[in-house]
Amino acid sequence: MRPWGWFSIAFCIVFYLSEKSIAQTTIQRCATTSYDSLLKAKNPVYRKSRERFEEILRQYQTSGRSSRISANTLTIPVVVHVVHNNQNGIIGGINNSNISDDQIHEQIRVLNEDYRKKENTNGFNTNPVGADVNIQFVLASADPNGMVTNGIIRTYSSKPGFNPESEEDRHVLATISGWPTDRYLNIWVTTLSGNTIGYAQFPDGTGLAGLDAENGYEDSDGVFIHYGAFGVGPYVSSSIYDLGRTTTHEIGHWLGLLHTWGDTYCGTDYIDDTPVAASANNSSSLNCVSVYSNCTGTQTRNMTENYMDYSPDLCMNIFTQGQKDRIWLTLDLSPRRKKLVEYVQTENQLPESDKLTIRNSYPNPLSHDNRNLRLEVLLKGTQDITVDILNRLGGIVKTSQYPQIASSNIGIDLTTMAQGIYLVRVRTANEEKATKVVVY
Ligand SMILES: [Zn+2]
């Protein structure tokens, strides 16, 4: 039992090894309790406010009250801050903290597979309690000032690594590159020191004035991932945590979930449909063998396939209905998450459409002063889309790709375009729509 646990900040530590051949030697993946204890001892107001929030959340859970958010599916805008140590600015390649766009796009794809319970390639996801969490993630298309962005911000830092257990280091990262944490999910991808591959800040349980400003927690309220465990691809350097599930796991914390074993022997995660487990699954076996506990006098199988365990990425494939309910309650009750939901519902969320539709394109015409074209693209679910800009002769002068996005307000930078009439063509795998814009 660890009733204060989920208020804390979680961080997951492994002995991170950069070579695939030796990365089997996982010593420890998470050390939540030590940092949590530190924070509580340091700031009793912080501790009390989080305990109060947990109490409110548990009252909701036990009384069967559900989230008041009126949405079937929620799309959360993501900004990925790549804080790299590569002075020459080269993007991608082996042991390069300045990871490629492809690696980032692959991570977004994995998140949408995992949180929407889509077919995975690992042959799992057969447990009937597995839930579609109905949360989607899309790289932000507008920055905090409404300007066009691809949701990826690259910044060089001479600092070779950041310790996520250090409040100062997290603040430094957020200062180097950070967007409002009540409007975006901020993911910092960098070199994490101390053999750490992932870290997340739990939802704040208070809206008390002064608390965030005094303690600096608001600016770092996001997810921190070691660049070698982010996404999928040839330059992901862990052989165990190589399928993007470190980020799935950490966002689970950011959305209020605890570890399945409750961070203590036979502890609780306050979720009814995740079986009690004696401890974390620290196996590095890619055979995904069953692990058993005897916490209640009867032997039970641990849900090692749960994203909130420590299993190898290959062996993870499930959030439960109970975890989904807790996530949606958190989005409703935690002040900063609630603000994010309100933001995306009022300003950033476009409706789903059975047919691909360009609902609006503006400004049109585009003047010298503002050549940031915005497109309101509506589509069914999440799909890969491509936006082409064609000149009057039909030649493609610019192409942008947006993997696995939902209906979105997309920004296209037309700064380099000569004056003239252009065709803006939006394509999915099966559909195509176009509209004309004038640049003068
Ligand atoms: Zn964790």
GROMACS .gro file of N, CA and C and ligand atoms in nm, residues 10 12 30 249-250 253 259 310, ligand 1:
model
   25
   10ALA      N    1   0.743   1.037  -1.082
   10ALA     CA    2   0.797   0.904  -1.106
   10ALA      C    3   0.920   0.915  -1.194
   12CYS      N    4   1.196   0.647  -1.395
   12CYS     CA    5   1.226   0.509  -1.423
   12CYS      C    6   1.371   0.497  -1.462
   30CYS      N    7   1.309   0.161  -1.236
   30CYS     CA    8   1.233   0.269  -1.177
   30CYS      C    9   1.271   0.289  -1.030
  249HIS      N   10   0.450   0.429  -2.128
  249HIS     CA   11   0.450   0.411  -1.982
  249HIS      C   12   0.455   0.547  -1.910
  250GLU      N   13   0.546   0.632  -1.952
  250GLU     CA   14   0.563   0.760  -1.882
  250GLU      C   15   0.441   0.850  -1.900
  253HIS      N   16   0.191   0.767  -1.646
  253HIS     CA   17   0.210   0.839  -1.519
  253HIS      C   18   0.157   0.981  -1.531
  259HIS      N   19   0.221   0.231  -1.103
  259HIS     CA   20   0.271   0.100  -1.144
  259HIS      C   21   0.174  -0.009  -1.098
  310TYR      N   22   0.714  -0.321  -1.588
  310TYR     CA   23   0.849  -0.291  -1.640
  310TYR      C   24   0.894  -0.390  -1.746
  441ZN      ZN   25   0.714   0.412  -1.412
   0.00000   0.00000   0.00000
